Short mmCIF file of C-alpha atoms and ligand atoms in Angstrom, two decimals:
data_model
loop_
_atom_site.label_atom_id
_atom_site.label_comp_id
_atom_site.label_asym_id
_atom_site.label_seq_id
_atom_site.Cartn_x
_atom_site.Cartn_y
_atom_site.Cartn_z
CA MET U 1 -16.02 -18.36 -36.55
CA ASN U 2 -17.75 -14.97 -36.51
CA THR U 3 -19.91 -15.80 -33.43
CA ALA U 4 -16.97 -17.29 -31.62
CA HIS U 5 -15.15 -14.11 -32.03
CA TYR U 6 -18.00 -12.11 -30.95
CA LYS U 7 -18.43 -14.26 -27.98
CA THR U 8 -14.77 -13.93 -26.97
CA TRP U 9 -15.04 -10.13 -27.51
CA ASP U 10 -18.15 -10.09 -25.49
CA GLU U 11 -16.47 -11.83 -22.73
CA PHE U 12 -13.63 -9.37 -22.72
CA THR U 13 -15.84 -6.02 -22.61
CA GLU U 14 -18.18 -7.63 -20.15
CA GLY U 15 -16.17 -6.59 -17.23
CA ILE U 16 -15.31 -3.15 -18.68
CA TRP U 17 -18.78 -2.02 -19.04
CA ARG U 18 -21.73 -4.29 -18.53
CA GLN U 19 -20.55 -6.03 -15.29
CA ASN U 20 -17.98 -3.48 -14.27
CA PRO U 21 -16.70 -4.48 -11.08
CA VAL U 22 -16.89 -1.19 -9.15
CA PHE U 23 -19.99 0.52 -10.79
CA VAL U 24 -22.10 -2.41 -11.54
CA MET U 25 -21.03 -5.23 -9.36
CA VAL U 26 -20.06 -2.96 -6.52
CA LEU U 27 -17.42 -5.70 -5.54
CA GLY U 28 -13.90 -5.16 -3.90
CA MET U 29 -14.96 -2.03 -2.26
CA CYS U 30 -12.42 -2.28 0.42
CA PRO U 31 -9.45 -1.25 -1.66
CA VAL U 32 -11.32 0.98 -3.88
CA LEU U 33 -12.40 3.20 -1.05
CA ALA U 34 -9.11 2.92 0.79
CA VAL U 35 -6.50 3.61 -1.99
CA SER U 36 -8.40 6.03 -4.24
CA VAL U 37 -7.00 9.08 -2.60
CA SER U 38 -4.99 9.98 -5.66
CA ALA U 39 -4.99 9.13 -9.42
CA VAL U 40 -1.43 7.45 -9.10
CA ASN U 41 -2.24 5.11 -6.22
CA ALA U 42 -5.79 4.34 -7.88
CA LEU U 43 -4.14 3.46 -11.24
CA SER U 44 -1.33 1.53 -9.71
CA MET U 45 -3.66 -0.66 -7.53
CA GLY U 46 -5.87 -1.10 -10.58
CA LEU U 47 -2.90 -2.13 -12.64
CA ALA U 48 -1.71 -4.47 -9.89
CA THR U 49 -5.09 -6.18 -9.60
CA LEU U 50 -5.47 -6.66 -13.46
CA PHE U 51 -2.01 -8.34 -13.39
CA VAL U 52 -2.97 -10.78 -10.62
CA LEU U 53 -6.41 -11.33 -12.33
CA VAL U 54 -5.00 -12.24 -15.76
CA CYS U 55 -2.03 -14.44 -14.47
CA SER U 56 -4.13 -16.20 -11.97
CA CYS U 57 -6.94 -17.03 -14.37
CA GLY U 58 -4.55 -18.08 -16.87
CA LEU U 59 -2.88 -20.49 -14.54
CA VAL U 60 -6.17 -21.80 -13.00
CA SER U 61 -7.51 -22.34 -16.50
CA LEU U 62 -4.42 -24.25 -17.55
CA LEU U 63 -4.81 -26.61 -14.48
CA ARG U 64 -8.58 -26.78 -14.53
CA ARG U 65 -8.75 -30.38 -15.67
CA MET U 66 -6.41 -31.78 -13.17
CA VAL U 67 -7.59 -30.11 -10.03
CA PRO U 68 -10.10 -32.11 -7.77
CA LYS U 69 -13.09 -30.13 -6.67
CA GLU U 70 -12.32 -30.74 -3.11
CA VAL U 71 -9.15 -28.75 -3.15
CA ARG U 72 -10.02 -26.09 -5.86
CA ILE U 73 -10.53 -23.20 -3.48
CA ALA U 74 -7.05 -24.02 -1.82
CA VAL U 75 -5.42 -24.24 -5.26
CA TYR U 76 -6.99 -20.91 -6.48
CA ILE U 77 -5.99 -19.14 -3.22
CA VAL U 78 -2.38 -20.31 -3.61
CA ILE U 79 -2.19 -19.33 -7.12
CA ILE U 80 -3.63 -15.84 -6.46
CA ALA U 81 -1.29 -15.34 -3.32
CA THR U 82 1.64 -16.30 -5.61
CA PHE U 83 1.03 -13.68 -8.01
CA VAL U 84 0.12 -11.13 -5.37
CA THR U 85 3.55 -11.91 -3.85
CA ALA U 86 5.30 -11.11 -7.20
CA VAL U 87 3.30 -7.95 -7.55
CA ASP U 88 4.30 -6.89 -4.05
CA TYR U 89 7.95 -7.36 -4.97
CA ALA U 90 7.63 -5.67 -8.42
CA ILE U 91 6.07 -2.36 -6.79
CA GLN U 92 8.80 -2.47 -4.06
CA ALA U 93 11.34 -2.55 -7.17
CA ILE U 94 9.48 0.31 -8.98
CA SER U 95 8.84 2.79 -6.20
CA LEU U 96 9.20 2.63 -2.55
CA ALA U 97 6.95 5.60 -2.06
CA LEU U 98 4.07 4.05 -4.15
CA TYR U 99 4.61 0.85 -2.07
CA ASP U 100 4.20 2.77 1.30
CA ALA U 101 0.99 4.53 -0.04
CA LEU U 102 -0.54 1.35 -0.98
CA GLY U 103 0.30 -0.32 2.15
CA ALA U 104 -1.46 -3.48 3.15
CA PHE U 105 -3.73 -3.20 0.26
CA ILE U 106 -1.41 -4.81 -2.18
CA GLN U 107 -1.14 -8.03 0.10
CA LEU U 108 -5.08 -7.80 0.55
CA ILE U 109 -5.46 -8.36 -3.26
CA VAL U 110 -5.30 -12.06 -2.31
CA VAL U 111 -8.77 -11.81 -0.77
CA ASN U 112 -10.36 -9.58 -3.46
CA CYS U 113 -13.44 -11.31 -4.09
CA ILE U 114 -13.27 -10.30 -7.73
CA ILE U 115 -10.42 -12.58 -8.49
CA LEU U 116 -11.46 -15.56 -6.56
CA GLY U 117 -14.88 -14.92 -8.28
CA ARG U 118 -13.35 -15.01 -11.64
CA ALA U 119 -11.35 -18.09 -11.02
CA GLU U 120 -14.29 -20.12 -9.85
CA ALA U 121 -16.97 -18.66 -12.15
CA HIS U 122 -15.04 -18.56 -15.37
CA ALA U 123 -11.43 -19.60 -15.62
CA SER U 124 -12.04 -22.94 -14.12
CA LYS U 125 -14.53 -23.70 -16.98
CA ASN U 126 -12.81 -22.10 -20.01
CA PRO U 127 -9.58 -22.58 -21.94
CA PRO U 128 -6.85 -20.17 -21.01
CA LEU U 129 -7.17 -17.62 -23.82
CA PRO U 130 -11.03 -16.64 -23.13
CA ALA U 131 -10.28 -17.07 -19.43
CA MET U 132 -7.37 -14.50 -19.58
CA LEU U 133 -9.41 -12.24 -21.86
CA ASN U 134 -12.20 -12.22 -19.60
CA ALA U 135 -10.06 -11.50 -16.53
CA ALA U 136 -8.39 -8.80 -18.57
CA GLY U 137 -11.59 -7.16 -18.96
CA MET U 138 -12.66 -7.39 -15.31
CA GLY U 139 -9.18 -6.05 -14.45
CA ILE U 140 -9.53 -3.06 -16.83
CA GLY U 141 -12.97 -2.42 -15.54
CA PHE U 142 -11.66 -2.47 -11.87
CA ALA U 143 -8.69 -0.10 -12.90
CA ILE U 144 -11.16 2.23 -14.70
CA GLY U 145 -13.40 2.21 -11.55
CA LEU U 146 -10.61 2.87 -9.26
CA PHE U 147 -9.11 5.69 -11.46
CA ALA U 148 -12.56 7.34 -11.84
CA LEU U 149 -12.71 7.79 -8.04
CA GLY U 150 -8.95 8.60 -7.49
CA ALA U 151 -8.83 11.30 -10.15
CA VAL U 152 -11.95 13.22 -8.94
CA ARG U 153 -10.81 12.78 -5.40
CA GLU U 154 -7.42 14.16 -6.01
CA VAL U 155 -8.68 17.13 -8.13
CA LEU U 156 -11.31 18.05 -5.64
CA GLY U 157 -9.23 17.20 -2.42
CA ALA U 158 -5.93 18.24 -3.33
CA GLY U 159 -6.22 20.34 -6.59
CA THR U 160 -3.84 18.28 -8.40
CA LEU U 161 -4.00 15.46 -11.16
CA PHE U 162 -1.22 12.99 -11.14
CA GLY U 163 0.65 15.42 -8.78
CA ILE U 164 0.38 18.59 -11.30
CA THR U 165 -1.43 21.50 -9.80
CA LEU U 166 -4.43 22.22 -11.89
CA PHE U 167 -5.71 25.60 -10.20
CA GLY U 168 -4.03 28.83 -9.25
CA ALA U 169 -3.09 29.59 -5.57
CA GLY U 170 -6.43 30.71 -4.83
CA PHE U 171 -7.90 27.31 -5.02
CA GLN U 172 -8.68 26.09 -1.36
CA PRO U 173 -8.48 22.17 -1.58
CA TRP U 174 -11.61 20.43 -0.43
CA VAL U 175 -9.77 18.21 1.95
CA ILE U 176 -12.77 15.82 3.06
CA MET U 177 -12.52 14.30 -0.59
CA VAL U 178 -9.19 12.77 0.30
CA LEU U 179 -10.35 11.65 3.76
CA PRO U 180 -12.41 8.43 4.19
CA PRO U 181 -15.83 10.16 3.78
CA GLY U 182 -14.64 11.63 0.58
CA GLY U 183 -14.31 8.00 -0.75
CA PHE U 184 -18.17 7.31 -0.14
CA PHE U 185 -19.31 10.67 -1.49
CA VAL U 186 -17.54 10.11 -4.79
CA LEU U 187 -18.35 6.51 -5.18
CA GLY U 188 -22.18 7.42 -4.40
CA ALA U 189 -21.76 10.27 -7.24
CA TRP U 190 -20.61 7.98 -9.67
CA LEU U 191 -23.01 5.13 -8.86
CA LEU U 192 -25.98 7.84 -9.32
CA PHE U 193 -24.52 8.95 -12.72
CA PHE U 194 -24.27 5.30 -13.87
CA SER U 195 -27.86 4.50 -12.72
CA TRP U 196 -28.99 7.74 -14.51
CA LEU U 197 -27.31 6.66 -17.84
CA GLU U 198 -28.96 3.26 -17.53
CA ARG U 199 -32.33 4.63 -16.92
CA ARG U 200 -32.08 6.96 -19.85
CA LYS U 201 -30.90 4.24 -22.20
CA LEU U 202 -33.93 2.07 -21.06
CA ARG U 203 -36.21 5.01 -21.60
CA ARG U 204 -34.76 5.58 -25.06
CA ALA U 205 -34.67 1.88 -26.02
CA ALA U 206 -38.27 1.27 -24.85
CA PRO U 207 -40.88 1.80 -27.58
CA PRO U 208 -43.84 3.83 -26.58
CA MET U 209 -45.10 0.40 -25.01
CA GLU U 210 -47.25 -1.60 -27.35
CA ALA U 211 -47.39 -4.92 -25.81
CA GLY U 212 -45.19 -6.54 -23.00
CA GLN U 213 -42.33 -6.27 -25.41
CA HIS U 214 -39.76 -5.08 -23.20
CA VAL U 215 -37.47 -7.23 -21.25
CA MET D 1 -37.87 -43.45 12.60
CA SER D 2 -38.45 -43.08 8.89
CA GLU D 3 -35.54 -45.33 8.25
CA PRO D 4 -35.31 -47.88 10.74
CA SER D 5 -32.74 -49.91 8.92
CA SER D 6 -30.31 -47.10 8.52
CA THR D 7 -28.73 -48.12 11.76
CA ASP D 8 -28.22 -51.67 10.48
CA LYS D 9 -24.65 -52.26 9.69
CA LYS D 10 -25.23 -54.33 6.65
CA VAL D 11 -27.20 -51.66 4.74
CA ILE D 12 -24.63 -48.98 4.93
CA PRO D 13 -22.27 -50.16 2.13
CA ILE D 14 -25.36 -50.75 -0.25
CA ALA D 15 -26.29 -47.08 0.39
CA VAL D 16 -22.95 -45.68 -0.46
CA ALA D 17 -22.63 -47.87 -3.67
CA ALA D 18 -26.09 -46.82 -4.89
CA PRO D 19 -25.87 -45.16 -8.31
CA GLU D 20 -27.77 -41.93 -7.30
CA ALA D 21 -25.13 -41.13 -4.51
CA ALA D 22 -23.10 -37.92 -4.74
CA PRO D 23 -20.58 -37.70 -7.50
CA PRO D 24 -17.34 -39.79 -6.53
CA GLU D 25 -14.76 -38.34 -4.35
CA SER D 26 -11.53 -37.91 -5.83
CA PRO D 27 -8.73 -40.16 -4.82
CA THR D 28 -6.62 -38.59 -1.98
CA GLY D 29 -3.46 -39.40 -3.97
CA ALA D 30 -4.86 -36.92 -6.75
CA MET D 31 -5.45 -34.26 -4.49
CA ILE D 32 -2.11 -34.50 -2.81
CA ARG D 33 -0.39 -34.66 -6.18
CA THR D 34 -2.32 -31.53 -7.39
CA LEU D 35 -1.63 -29.59 -4.40
CA GLY D 36 2.13 -30.48 -4.63
CA LEU D 37 2.33 -29.56 -8.01
CA VAL D 38 0.56 -26.29 -7.41
CA SER D 39 2.71 -25.42 -4.58
CA ALA D 40 6.05 -26.26 -6.65
CA ILE D 41 5.01 -24.14 -9.57
CA CYS D 42 4.04 -21.18 -6.99
CA GLY D 43 7.30 -21.77 -5.24
CA LEU D 44 9.24 -21.33 -8.41
CA ILE D 45 7.30 -18.12 -9.47
CA ILE D 46 7.78 -16.45 -5.90
CA VAL D 47 11.50 -17.39 -5.93
CA GLY D 48 11.81 -16.04 -9.55
CA ALA D 49 10.08 -12.80 -8.68
CA TYR D 50 12.18 -12.40 -5.53
CA GLN D 51 15.50 -12.83 -7.06
CA GLY D 52 14.50 -10.80 -10.30
CA THR D 53 13.49 -7.80 -8.06
CA TYR D 54 16.10 -8.12 -5.38
CA ASP D 55 18.73 -5.85 -6.72
CA ALA D 56 16.28 -3.08 -7.83
CA VAL D 57 14.64 -3.44 -4.28
CA ALA D 58 17.78 -3.09 -2.36
CA ALA D 59 18.91 -0.26 -4.57
CA ASN D 60 15.64 1.63 -3.97
CA LYS D 61 15.90 1.26 -0.18
CA ARG D 62 19.28 2.58 -0.34
CA ILE D 63 18.33 5.44 -2.47
CA ALA D 64 15.44 6.29 -0.27
CA THR D 65 17.61 6.44 2.89
CA GLU D 66 20.30 8.55 1.20
CA ARG D 67 17.67 10.92 -0.12
CA ALA D 68 16.26 11.27 3.38
CA VAL D 69 19.66 11.84 4.78
CA PHE D 70 20.78 14.31 2.12
CA LYS D 71 17.61 16.15 2.78
CA VAL D 72 18.24 16.90 6.42
CA LEU D 73 22.06 17.24 5.88
CA PRO D 74 22.27 19.17 2.35
CA LYS D 75 26.27 19.21 2.47
CA ALA D 76 26.36 15.56 2.68
CA LYS D 77 27.60 13.62 -0.26
CA SER D 78 27.81 9.95 1.05
CA ILE D 79 26.59 8.09 3.97
CA ALA D 80 27.52 5.19 6.24
CA GLU D 81 25.31 3.40 8.54
CA PHE D 82 26.22 2.69 12.27
CA LEU D 83 24.78 1.00 15.34
CA ALA D 84 25.30 2.61 18.66
CA GLN D 85 25.37 -0.38 20.88
CA PRO D 86 24.19 -0.52 24.59
CA GLY D 87 27.60 -0.78 25.94
CA GLY D 88 28.65 2.36 24.15
CA GLY D 89 30.27 0.82 21.17
CA ILE D 90 29.90 2.02 17.69
CA LEU D 91 29.43 -0.71 15.05
CA LYS D 92 29.78 -0.29 11.36
CA VAL D 93 26.78 -1.79 9.49
CA GLY D 94 27.67 -3.57 6.19
CA ALA D 95 25.55 -3.39 3.19
CA GLY D 96 22.64 -5.78 3.14
CA GLU D 97 22.43 -6.15 6.90
CA THR D 98 19.16 -4.94 7.95
CA ALA D 99 18.38 -6.67 11.48
CA ILE D 100 18.99 -4.17 14.31
CA PRO D 101 20.00 -6.07 17.64
CA ALA D 102 17.88 -5.07 20.48
CA GLY D 103 19.00 -2.09 22.49
CA SER D 104 21.19 -0.80 19.62
CA VAL D 105 20.17 2.53 17.95
CA LYS D 106 20.69 2.91 14.38
CA PHE D 107 22.21 6.18 12.69
CA PHE D 108 23.88 7.47 9.66
CA ALA D 109 27.03 9.24 9.35
CA ALA D 110 27.03 11.64 6.64
CA TYR D 111 30.27 12.95 4.77
CA ASP D 112 30.93 15.98 2.41
CA GLU D 113 32.95 15.46 -0.66
CA SER D 114 36.31 15.72 1.12
CA GLY D 115 35.33 12.81 3.31
CA LYS D 116 34.86 15.07 6.51
CA LEU D 117 31.89 14.43 8.74
CA ALA D 118 28.89 16.60 7.47
CA GLY D 119 26.74 15.55 10.31
CA ILE D 120 24.71 12.64 11.80
CA ALA D 121 21.22 11.51 10.84
CA ALA D 122 18.87 9.34 12.73
CA GLU D 123 15.24 8.21 12.76
CA GLY D 124 12.76 8.83 15.43
CA VAL D 125 9.19 7.85 16.14
CA GLY D 126 6.28 9.43 17.75
CA LYS D 127 2.52 8.80 18.09
CA GLY D 128 0.82 11.15 16.11
CA TYR D 129 -3.09 11.78 15.41
CA ALA D 130 -3.57 8.79 13.01
CA ASP D 131 -0.53 6.67 13.52
CA ASN D 132 3.05 6.77 14.20
CA VAL D 133 4.94 9.72 12.85
CA ARG D 134 8.53 8.50 11.68
CA ILE D 135 10.88 11.25 10.94
CA MET D 136 14.76 11.72 9.97
CA PHE D 137 16.53 14.38 11.67
CA GLY D 138 19.96 15.72 11.02
CA TYR D 139 22.35 16.39 14.10
CA GLN D 140 25.23 18.88 14.04
CA PRO D 141 27.96 18.02 16.44
CA ASP D 142 29.48 21.64 16.40
CA CYS D 143 26.31 23.25 17.73
CA GLN D 144 24.99 20.22 19.28
CA CYS D 145 21.72 20.87 17.63
CA VAL D 146 19.16 19.60 15.14
CA VAL D 147 19.51 21.20 11.87
CA GLY D 148 16.73 19.69 9.74
CA ILE D 149 14.04 17.22 9.79
CA GLY D 150 12.17 15.18 7.12
CA VAL D 151 9.26 12.74 7.33
CA VAL D 152 9.96 8.96 6.59
CA SER D 153 6.30 7.92 6.80
CA MET D 154 3.13 9.10 8.36
CA ARG D 155 -0.63 8.92 7.84
CA GLU D 156 -1.59 12.30 9.35
CA THR D 157 -4.58 14.09 8.01
CA PRO D 158 -3.81 15.89 4.59
CA GLY D 159 -4.32 19.63 5.14
CA ILE D 160 -3.90 19.32 9.01
CA GLY D 161 -1.47 16.96 10.21
CA ASP D 162 0.82 17.10 7.15
CA LYS D 163 1.47 20.66 7.47
CA ILE D 164 4.67 19.48 9.39
CA ILE D 165 6.40 19.03 5.92
CA THR D 166 5.10 22.29 4.46
CA ASP D 167 4.72 24.89 7.00
CA LYS D 168 7.85 27.28 6.82
CA GLU D 169 7.37 28.62 10.37
CA PHE D 170 7.32 25.06 11.72
CA LEU D 171 10.30 23.96 9.89
CA ALA D 172 12.08 27.15 11.14
CA ASN D 173 11.99 25.42 14.46
CA PHE D 174 14.77 22.93 13.08
CA THR D 175 17.53 25.26 11.95
CA ALA D 176 19.21 24.98 15.24
CA LEU D 177 17.04 23.00 17.78
CA ASP D 178 19.18 22.57 20.98
CA VAL D 179 19.80 18.86 21.99
CA LYS D 180 22.95 19.55 24.32
CA LEU D 181 23.83 17.03 26.63
CA LYS D 182 24.36 17.30 30.31
CA ALA D 183 28.03 18.03 31.48
CA ASP D 184 28.46 14.32 32.15
CA LEU D 185 27.11 13.34 28.78
CA SER D 186 24.61 10.87 30.47
CA ALA D 187 21.45 12.61 29.22
CA LEU D 188 19.88 15.47 27.35
CA ALA D 189 20.28 18.69 29.30
CA ASN D 190 16.80 19.61 28.21
CA GLU D 191 13.67 17.69 27.04
CA VAL D 192 12.71 18.63 23.53
CA LYS D 193 9.20 19.39 23.45
CA ALA D 194 6.54 20.98 21.15
CA VAL D 195 4.79 23.74 23.12
CA LYS D 196 1.67 26.04 21.78
CA ARG D 197 2.32 28.12 18.89
CA GLY D 198 3.94 31.40 20.07
CA SER D 199 5.13 30.20 23.47
CA LYS D 200 8.44 29.05 22.60
CA THR D 201 11.00 30.48 24.83
CA ASN D 202 13.98 28.34 24.89
CA ALA D 203 16.17 26.90 21.81
CA TRP D 204 15.08 23.23 22.83
CA GLN D 205 11.45 24.01 22.29
CA ILE D 206 9.46 23.43 19.24
CA ASP D 207 6.66 26.02 18.21
CA ALA D 208 3.67 23.82 17.38
CA ILE D 209 1.37 24.46 14.52
CA ALA D 210 -1.84 25.87 15.52
CA GLY D 211 -4.71 22.99 14.96
CA ALA D 212 -2.07 20.40 14.37
CA THR D 213 -0.61 20.27 17.97
CA ILE D 214 -0.85 16.48 18.19
CA THR D 215 1.42 16.00 15.21
CA SER D 216 3.77 18.61 16.37
CA ARG D 217 4.28 17.02 19.66
CA ALA D 218 4.86 13.76 17.89
CA VAL D 219 7.83 15.31 16.05
CA GLY D 220 9.00 16.69 19.29
CA LYS D 221 8.78 13.28 21.08
CA ALA D 222 10.61 11.47 18.08
CA ILE D 223 13.37 13.74 18.33
CA ASN D 224 13.41 13.65 21.99
CA ASP D 225 13.46 10.00 22.59
CA SER D 226 15.70 9.22 19.59
CA ALA D 227 18.25 11.87 20.85
CA GLN D 228 18.16 10.73 24.39
CA ALA D 229 18.80 7.23 23.30
CA LEU D 230 21.52 7.87 20.80
CA LEU D 231 23.50 11.06 21.71
CA PRO D 232 24.87 9.79 25.25
CA ARG D 233 26.54 6.82 23.50
CA LEU D 234 27.42 8.90 20.18
CA VAL D 235 29.00 12.01 21.44
CA PRO D 236 31.97 10.45 23.41
CA LYS D 237 32.94 8.57 20.16
CA LEU D 238 32.37 11.29 17.60
CA ASP D 239 36.06 11.72 16.77
CA THR D 240 35.95 8.06 15.68
CA LEU D 241 33.60 8.92 12.86
CA ALA D 242 35.36 12.34 12.13
CA THR D 243 36.48 11.18 8.67
CA LYS D 244 35.16 8.65 6.31
CA SER D 245 36.54 5.16 6.84
C1 LIG Q 1 -10.89 14.91 11.06
C2 LIG Q 1 -9.93 15.42 11.92
C3 LIG Q 1 -8.49 15.23 11.62
C4 LIG Q 1 -7.60 15.69 12.36
N1 LIG Q 1 -6.20 15.58 12.15
C5 LIG Q 1 -5.31 16.03 12.75
C6 LIG Q 1 -3.83 15.80 12.63
O1 LIG Q 1 -3.63 14.92 11.56
N2 LIG Q 1 -2.89 16.35 13.45
C7 LIG Q 1 -3.09 16.92 14.46
O2 LIG Q 1 -2.35 17.37 15.02
N3 LIG Q 1 -4.33 17.35 14.64
C8 LIG Q 1 -5.55 16.80 13.94
N4 LIG Q 1 -6.86 17.03 14.35
C9 LIG Q 1 -7.09 18.07 15.32
C10 LIG Q 1 -6.90 17.47 16.74
O3 LIG Q 1 -7.99 16.77 17.15
C11 LIG Q 1 -6.70 18.59 17.60
O4 LIG Q 1 -7.88 19.43 17.64
C12 LIG Q 1 -5.54 19.69 17.44
O5 LIG Q 1 -4.30 19.19 17.25
C13 LIG Q 1 -5.29 20.47 18.72
O6 LIG Q 1 -4.50 21.61 18.16
P1 LIG Q 1 -4.55 23.09 18.81
O7 LIG Q 1 -4.37 22.92 20.26
O8 LIG Q 1 -3.43 23.96 18.19
O9 LIG Q 1 -5.96 23.73 18.56
C14 LIG Q 1 -7.74 16.65 13.50
C15 LIG Q 1 -9.23 16.68 14.01
C16 LIG Q 1 -10.26 16.30 13.05
C17 LIG Q 1 -11.67 16.30 13.61
#
């Protein structure tokens, strides 16, 4: 029982840290770079993707035994597109300003490779609960990645966080950070940071090299 | 010619039936049934989402329009939507109608709390630096002038083009921007136009923001084009809009 629990938990945390879609797998970069100009936009996009991921993986997993393999991709796309449409309406109902800010990137969640990838690689082979947990982990990891970019870009590029001014009037915003090049700068900086963490961990973990022990 | 018999018709059925062939194809019926079922489920979900959010979306759109109108006409308390038709007629738009017939110009009549006309608001579009700049402007019949602008949507560069909503000196252009018609009411008397900062000499010119001339010009063009299309039809009929109907 314990190992089963452990496995489920592990599948959940996989997407958040070990296989983080933004910082480790570097997937779905198009929305990541485009909508991460502010913390609110980034977080909303992350949550929208999370919702689509969890719902589509749940439904794909429920239907997994009856979907003939020849038509599985078509089925996944229809399911994903359905939940994207639902999210599209939901965001319009919540805030039109947000809807305008996210623009076409909501509809483009349909072709986000993270979602199709999860459906094919995980949800189609696992029962609904683990499938949804794994999808939730990936979605949360994606949202965290987006937020990490969005927050830094908003603070540097506009001097605000969630629209709240952080610095005095003397602060001159670093506008390039909210322009497209800023997306690449901040993403690069985060990737550097995580690879530095990774190396440090490896260095610490590796014993002073006795045999060919380390993997 | 490694398999000379492969073209022999009698051999083909045997080859297909051989146990080591690829996994069997799913029956066509199963595929169609699955696709049909999935489409039905998805259709239900979409219809549910659409109906569940319909009221909230419509309310949001109405509030967004009202806010944009109230911003350019601060005295307004309620609005009504109209179409100025090509023949010169004015048509009231009912709630929920969104399609605009070709050639018609949409505008809003704003009324104060006593039901008197507080001004007219209309949208205009001009090509900016990055994309179209959509603005809403308020028109005051008494002075025949534009009394305020607000941005409906734009993708101009933050810190450069988006100064059109923050730059006080630029916004001062729109306290009484002249959009008078010619005496025969056929067209604007003067073209509304953005000019280089500091060279504004007439009441129908807009002092551009230095460094954001392109966005400033887009605003000028948006007002000019929209006023040019709307005002010749609207001004002769203004008395029909004078009080809230
Ligand atoms: C990256 C970049 C972004 C720009 N964004 C805008 C903009 O949003 N709006 C604008 O009017 N000009 C923008 N410009 C400047 C225009 O190219 C042009 O130089 C300016 O509008 C001319 O104004 P001026 O005649 O007052 O110098 C941008 C320039 C660069 C290099």
